[in-house]
Amino acid sequence: MDRDLTFPEIEKTFLDFVESFHAEHDYERDFLKIARERDIRVHPSQQNQSFSIGEERIILLNPNTSPRRFAFTGWHELSHHLFKEAQNGDLEAFLFECTDGNHEKSRDLEENLCFKAAALLLMPTHILNEVVMQSSYSPIAVFELADRTGASIEAAMRRVIWSRSINISIAVH
């Protein structure tokens, strides 16, 4: 690539990568299975976090979290490892560049990307589309999406709203 990616390009590239990754894994619903397949160690902890020590990739999860929140958090933490894999690490470098080397801002933007990726992994687009075809963009769609995927109502509501969002920078003349 001749230039660094902008943040919207990083976001689109990463979320496309996550969608393709999930499809390649037959939309696996168990993040622990994916973590095992990718040699990512998952350990109980009082905090939720993902990191690497040398070549060892680790996720820490609070086992006292509600089951619905636990699944979302697991996907979120796994998404941090996927972000580092995407484009052979180039997305992480582009993100750092587009924040002018600001570690805190880069980390905050990565957090937001991983929240969106977790939503995609927990509530895949094809299921979202089926629910919306049945119920349109309505409160019923939110409840149906949560029921079909095991997501919380709050996460399902965000996923439905996010899927309906319009990028206003494109709409402005």
PDB file of C-alpha atoms in Angstrom:
ATOM      1  CA  MET A   1       0.000   0.000   0.000  1.00  0.00           C
ATOM      2  CA  ASP A   2       1.300   3.444  -0.948  1.00  0.00           C
ATOM      3  CA  ARG A   3      -0.205   5.294   2.006  1.00  0.00           C
ATOM      4  CA  ASP A   4      -1.397   4.872   5.557  1.00  0.00           C
ATOM      5  CA  LEU A   5      -5.074   4.085   6.049  1.00  0.00           C
ATOM      6  CA  THR A   6      -7.463   6.579   7.608  1.00  0.00           C
ATOM      7  CA  PHE A   7      -9.441   5.564  10.682  1.00  0.00           C
ATOM      8  CA  PRO A   8     -12.658   4.836   8.708  1.00  0.00           C
ATOM      9  CA  GLU A   9     -10.598   2.637   6.363  1.00  0.00           C
ATOM     10  CA  ILE A  10      -8.982   0.852   9.324  1.00  0.00           C
ATOM     11  CA  GLU A  11     -12.421   0.238  10.850  1.00  0.00           C
ATOM     12  CA  LYS A  12     -13.905  -1.107   7.619  1.00  0.00           C
ATOM     13  CA  THR A  13     -10.882  -3.296   6.889  1.00  0.00           C
ATOM     14  CA  PHE A  14     -10.872  -4.753  10.395  1.00  0.00           C
ATOM     15  CA  LEU A  15     -14.611  -5.412  10.567  1.00  0.00           C
ATOM     16  CA  ASP A  16     -14.500  -7.008   7.099  1.00  0.00           C
ATOM     17  CA  PHE A  17     -11.622  -9.179   8.344  1.00  0.00           C
ATOM     18  CA  VAL A  18     -13.650 -10.184  11.419  1.00  0.00           C
ATOM     19  CA  GLU A  19     -16.704 -11.060   9.312  1.00  0.00           C
ATOM     20  CA  SER A  20     -14.577 -13.189   6.950  1.00  0.00           C
ATOM     21  CA  PHE A  21     -12.769 -14.815   9.872  1.00  0.00           C
ATOM     22  CA  HIS A  22     -16.084 -15.743  11.493  1.00  0.00           C
ATOM     23  CA  ALA A  23     -17.496 -17.137   8.242  1.00  0.00           C
ATOM     24  CA  GLU A  24     -14.341 -19.253   7.793  1.00  0.00           C
ATOM     25  CA  HIS A  25     -15.018 -20.688  11.260  1.00  0.00           C
ATOM     26  CA  ASP A  26     -18.662 -21.500  10.401  1.00  0.00           C
ATOM     27  CA  TYR A  27     -19.928 -18.713  12.691  1.00  0.00           C
ATOM     28  CA  GLU A  28     -18.710 -20.545  15.773  1.00  0.00           C
ATOM     29  CA  ARG A  29     -20.608 -19.318  18.827  1.00  0.00           C
ATOM     30  CA  ASP A  30     -18.081 -20.422  21.462  1.00  0.00           C
ATOM     31  CA  PHE A  31     -15.237 -17.914  21.743  1.00  0.00           C
ATOM     32  CA  LEU A  32     -13.361 -20.376  23.995  1.00  0.00           C
ATOM     33  CA  LYS A  33     -13.212 -22.892  21.134  1.00  0.00           C
ATOM     34  CA  ILE A  34     -11.788 -20.258  18.791  1.00  0.00           C
ATOM     35  CA  ALA A  35      -9.277 -19.186  21.447  1.00  0.00           C
ATOM     36  CA  ARG A  36      -8.118 -22.807  21.884  1.00  0.00           C
ATOM     37  CA  GLU A  37      -7.782 -23.272  18.115  1.00  0.00           C
ATOM     38  CA  ARG A  38      -5.630 -20.151  17.932  1.00  0.00           C
ATOM     39  CA  ASP A  39      -3.487 -21.062  20.963  1.00  0.00           C
ATOM     40  CA  ILE A  40      -4.786 -18.155  22.999  1.00  0.00           C
ATOM     41  CA  ARG A  41      -4.772 -19.024  26.685  1.00  0.00           C
ATOM     42  CA  VAL A  42      -7.863 -17.979  28.676  1.00  0.00           C
ATOM     43  CA  HIS A  43      -7.501 -17.614  32.435  1.00  0.00           C
ATOM     44  CA  PRO A  44      -9.890 -16.518  35.200  1.00  0.00           C
ATOM     45  CA  SER A  45      -9.154 -13.138  36.740  1.00  0.00           C
ATOM     46  CA  GLN A  46     -10.864 -10.273  38.515  1.00  0.00           C
ATOM     47  CA  GLN A  47     -10.252  -8.138  35.436  1.00  0.00           C
ATOM     48  CA  ASN A  48     -10.929  -8.557  31.733  1.00  0.00           C
ATOM     49  CA  GLN A  49      -7.901  -8.072  29.552  1.00  0.00           C
ATOM     50  CA  SER A  50      -6.001  -9.425  26.582  1.00  0.00           C
ATOM     51  CA  PHE A  51      -2.264  -9.212  26.001  1.00  0.00           C
ATOM     52  CA  SER A  52       0.777 -11.093  24.780  1.00  0.00           C
ATOM     53  CA  ILE A  53       3.935 -12.080  26.585  1.00  0.00           C
ATOM     54  CA  GLY A  54       6.415 -12.883  23.876  1.00  0.00           C
ATOM     55  CA  GLU A  55       4.668 -15.373  21.609  1.00  0.00           C
ATOM     56  CA  GLU A  56       2.117 -16.405  24.241  1.00  0.00           C
ATOM     57  CA  ARG A  57      -1.292 -14.786  23.751  1.00  0.00           C
ATOM     58  CA  ILE A  58      -3.491 -14.463  26.840  1.00  0.00           C
ATOM     59  CA  ILE A  59      -7.039 -13.444  27.715  1.00  0.00           C
ATOM     60  CA  LEU A  60      -8.082 -12.792  31.314  1.00  0.00           C
ATOM     61  CA  LEU A  61     -11.810 -12.976  32.085  1.00  0.00           C
ATOM     62  CA  ASN A  62     -13.816 -12.514  35.245  1.00  0.00           C
ATOM     63  CA  PRO A  63     -15.735 -15.799  35.688  1.00  0.00           C
ATOM     64  CA  ASN A  64     -18.286 -14.082  37.956  1.00  0.00           C
ATOM     65  CA  THR A  65     -19.674 -12.087  35.026  1.00  0.00           C
ATOM     66  CA  SER A  66     -23.226 -12.914  33.885  1.00  0.00           C
ATOM     67  CA  PRO A  67     -23.272 -15.516  31.074  1.00  0.00           C
ATOM     68  CA  ARG A  68     -24.484 -13.036  28.430  1.00  0.00           C
ATOM     69  CA  ARG A  69     -21.882 -10.452  29.394  1.00  0.00           C
ATOM     70  CA  PHE A  70     -19.188 -13.143  29.668  1.00  0.00           C
ATOM     71  CA  ALA A  71     -19.711 -14.182  26.028  1.00  0.00           C
ATOM     72  CA  PHE A  72     -19.600 -10.593  24.760  1.00  0.00           C
ATOM     73  CA  THR A  73     -16.507  -9.837  26.844  1.00  0.00           C
ATOM     74  CA  GLY A  74     -14.806 -13.011  25.634  1.00  0.00           C
ATOM     75  CA  TRP A  75     -15.407 -12.040  22.011  1.00  0.00           C
ATOM     76  CA  HIS A  76     -14.229  -8.503  22.770  1.00  0.00           C
ATOM     77  CA  GLU A  77     -10.954  -9.691  24.279  1.00  0.00           C
ATOM     78  CA  LEU A  78     -10.446 -12.185  21.439  1.00  0.00           C
ATOM     79  CA  SER A  79     -10.989  -9.295  19.008  1.00  0.00           C
ATOM     80  CA  HIS A  80      -7.904  -7.550  20.387  1.00  0.00           C
ATOM     81  CA  HIS A  81      -5.835 -10.534  19.258  1.00  0.00           C
ATOM     82  CA  LEU A  82      -7.608 -10.555  15.887  1.00  0.00           C
ATOM     83  CA  PHE A  83      -6.829  -6.851  15.487  1.00  0.00           C
ATOM     84  CA  LYS A  84      -3.142  -7.598  15.914  1.00  0.00           C
ATOM     85  CA  GLU A  85      -3.422 -10.369  13.285  1.00  0.00           C
ATOM     86  CA  ALA A  86      -5.381  -8.354  10.729  1.00  0.00           C
ATOM     87  CA  GLN A  87      -3.311  -7.316   7.737  1.00  0.00           C
ATOM     88  CA  ASN A  88      -0.267  -8.903   9.414  1.00  0.00           C
ATOM     89  CA  GLY A  89      -0.255  -6.220  12.098  1.00  0.00           C
ATOM     90  CA  ASP A  90      -0.451  -3.328   9.652  1.00  0.00           C
ATOM     91  CA  LEU A  91      -3.832  -2.139  10.964  1.00  0.00           C
ATOM     92  CA  GLU A  92      -2.363  -1.675  14.414  1.00  0.00           C
ATOM     93  CA  ALA A  93       0.505   0.337  12.907  1.00  0.00           C
ATOM     94  CA  PHE A  94      -1.899   2.434  10.795  1.00  0.00           C
ATOM     95  CA  LEU A  95      -4.026   3.132  13.864  1.00  0.00           C
ATOM     96  CA  PHE A  96      -0.974   4.310  15.784  1.00  0.00           C
ATOM     97  CA  GLU A  97       0.005   6.543  12.862  1.00  0.00           C
ATOM     98  CA  CYS A  98      -3.453   8.071  12.430  1.00  0.00           C
ATOM     99  CA  THR A  99      -3.427   9.067  16.133  1.00  0.00           C
ATOM    100  CA  ASP A 100      -0.029  10.758  15.673  1.00  0.00           C
ATOM    101  CA  GLY A 101       1.565   8.213  17.976  1.00  0.00           C
ATOM    102  CA  ASN A 102      -0.778   8.934  20.872  1.00  0.00           C
ATOM    103  CA  HIS A 103      -0.877   5.618  22.783  1.00  0.00           C
ATOM    104  CA  GLU A 104      -3.971   6.521  24.811  1.00  0.00           C
ATOM    105  CA  LYS A 105      -6.015   7.625  21.805  1.00  0.00           C
ATOM    106  CA  SER A 106      -4.870   4.609  19.798  1.00  0.00           C
ATOM    107  CA  ARG A 107      -5.875   2.282  22.659  1.00  0.00           C
ATOM    108  CA  ASP A 108      -9.289   3.976  22.987  1.00  0.00           C
ATOM    109  CA  LEU A 109      -9.962   3.630  19.259  1.00  0.00           C
ATOM    110  CA  GLU A 110      -8.891  -0.021  19.346  1.00  0.00           C
ATOM    111  CA  GLU A 111     -11.289  -0.588  22.263  1.00  0.00           C
ATOM    112  CA  ASN A 112     -14.149   0.790  20.169  1.00  0.00           C
ATOM    113  CA  LEU A 113     -13.157  -1.370  17.201  1.00  0.00           C
ATOM    114  CA  CYS A 114     -13.127  -4.441  19.430  1.00  0.00           C
ATOM    115  CA  PHE A 115     -16.564  -3.606  20.839  1.00  0.00           C
ATOM    116  CA  LYS A 116     -17.913  -3.513  17.275  1.00  0.00           C
ATOM    117  CA  ALA A 117     -16.055  -6.710  16.381  1.00  0.00           C
ATOM    118  CA  ALA A 118     -17.458  -8.466  19.465  1.00  0.00           C
ATOM    119  CA  ALA A 119     -20.956  -7.433  18.403  1.00  0.00           C
ATOM    120  CA  LEU A 120     -20.332  -8.922  14.946  1.00  0.00           C
ATOM    121  CA  LEU A 121     -18.989 -12.141  16.410  1.00  0.00           C
ATOM    122  CA  LEU A 122     -21.750 -12.556  18.984  1.00  0.00           C
ATOM    123  CA  MET A 123     -24.534 -11.415  16.651  1.00  0.00           C
ATOM    124  CA  PRO A 124     -23.434 -12.259  13.094  1.00  0.00           C
ATOM    125  CA  THR A 125     -24.718 -10.127  10.249  1.00  0.00           C
ATOM    126  CA  HIS A 126     -26.657 -12.965   8.627  1.00  0.00           C
ATOM    127  CA  ILE A 127     -28.669 -13.490  11.839  1.00  0.00           C
ATOM    128  CA  LEU A 128     -29.198  -9.749  12.213  1.00  0.00           C
ATOM    129  CA  ASN A 129     -30.446  -9.579   8.618  1.00  0.00           C
ATOM    130  CA  GLU A 130     -32.874 -12.474   9.160  1.00  0.00           C
ATOM    131  CA  VAL A 131     -34.276 -10.796  12.279  1.00  0.00           C
ATOM    132  CA  VAL A 132     -34.635  -7.425  10.557  1.00  0.00           C
ATOM    133  CA  MET A 133     -36.356  -9.057   7.567  1.00  0.00           C
ATOM    134  CA  GLN A 134     -38.919 -10.523   9.984  1.00  0.00           C
ATOM    135  CA  SER A 135     -39.408  -7.578  12.329  1.00  0.00           C
ATOM    136  CA  SER A 136     -37.921  -4.560  10.549  1.00  0.00           C
ATOM    137  CA  TYR A 137     -35.944  -2.155  12.712  1.00  0.00           C
ATOM    138  CA  SER A 138     -38.153  -2.398  15.766  1.00  0.00           C
ATOM    139  CA  PRO A 139     -37.978  -3.233  19.461  1.00  0.00           C
ATOM    140  CA  ILE A 140     -39.146  -6.744  18.557  1.00  0.00           C
ATOM    141  CA  ALA A 141     -36.049  -7.127  16.373  1.00  0.00           C
ATOM    142  CA  VAL A 142     -33.861  -6.259  19.367  1.00  0.00           C
ATOM    143  CA  PHE A 143     -35.524  -8.877  21.573  1.00  0.00           C
ATOM    144  CA  GLU A 144     -35.404 -11.514  18.804  1.00  0.00           C
ATOM    145  CA  LEU A 145     -31.720 -10.839  18.101  1.00  0.00           C
ATOM    146  CA  ALA A 146     -30.885 -11.135  21.800  1.00  0.00           C
ATOM    147  CA  ASP A 147     -32.907 -14.342  22.073  1.00  0.00           C
ATOM    148  CA  ARG A 148     -31.344 -15.967  18.990  1.00  0.00           C
ATOM    149  CA  THR A 149     -27.754 -15.083  19.835  1.00  0.00           C
ATOM    150  CA  GLY A 150     -27.617 -15.056  23.625  1.00  0.00           C
ATOM    151  CA  ALA A 151     -26.629 -11.395  23.625  1.00  0.00           C
ATOM    152  CA  SER A 152     -27.917  -8.960  26.193  1.00  0.00           C
ATOM    153  CA  ILE A 153     -30.783  -6.666  25.251  1.00  0.00           C
ATOM    154  CA  GLU A 154     -28.392  -3.715  25.452  1.00  0.00           C
ATOM    155  CA  ALA A 155     -25.871  -5.316  23.082  1.00  0.00           C
ATOM    156  CA  ALA A 156     -28.618  -6.341  20.649  1.00  0.00           C
ATOM    157  CA  MET A 157     -30.043  -2.824  20.699  1.00  0.00           C
ATOM    158  CA  ARG A 158     -26.628  -1.344  19.907  1.00  0.00           C
ATOM    159  CA  ARG A 159     -26.096  -3.882  17.111  1.00  0.00           C
ATOM    160  CA  VAL A 160     -29.453  -3.088  15.496  1.00  0.00           C
ATOM    161  CA  ILE A 161     -28.889   0.664  15.797  1.00  0.00           C
ATOM    162  CA  TRP A 162     -25.300   0.419  14.564  1.00  0.00           C
ATOM    163  CA  SER A 163     -26.399  -1.588  11.509  1.00  0.00           C
ATOM    164  CA  ARG A 164     -28.917   1.123  10.649  1.00  0.00           C
ATOM    165  CA  SER A 165     -26.522   4.049  11.177  1.00  0.00           C
ATOM    166  CA  ILE A 166     -25.665   6.315   8.315  1.00  0.00           C
ATOM    167  CA  ASN A 167     -22.211   7.775   7.926  1.00  0.00           C
ATOM    168  CA  ILE A 168     -23.067  11.472   8.054  1.00  0.00           C
ATOM    169  CA  SER A 169     -19.711  12.514   6.589  1.00  0.00           C
ATOM    170  CA  ILE A 170     -20.881  10.962   3.298  1.00  0.00           C
ATOM    171  CA  ALA A 171     -24.329  12.571   3.470  1.00  0.00           C
ATOM    172  CA  VAL A 172     -23.025  16.121   4.031  1.00  0.00           C
ATOM    173  CA  HIS A 173     -22.501  18.154   0.869  1.00  0.00           C
TER     174      HIS A 173
END
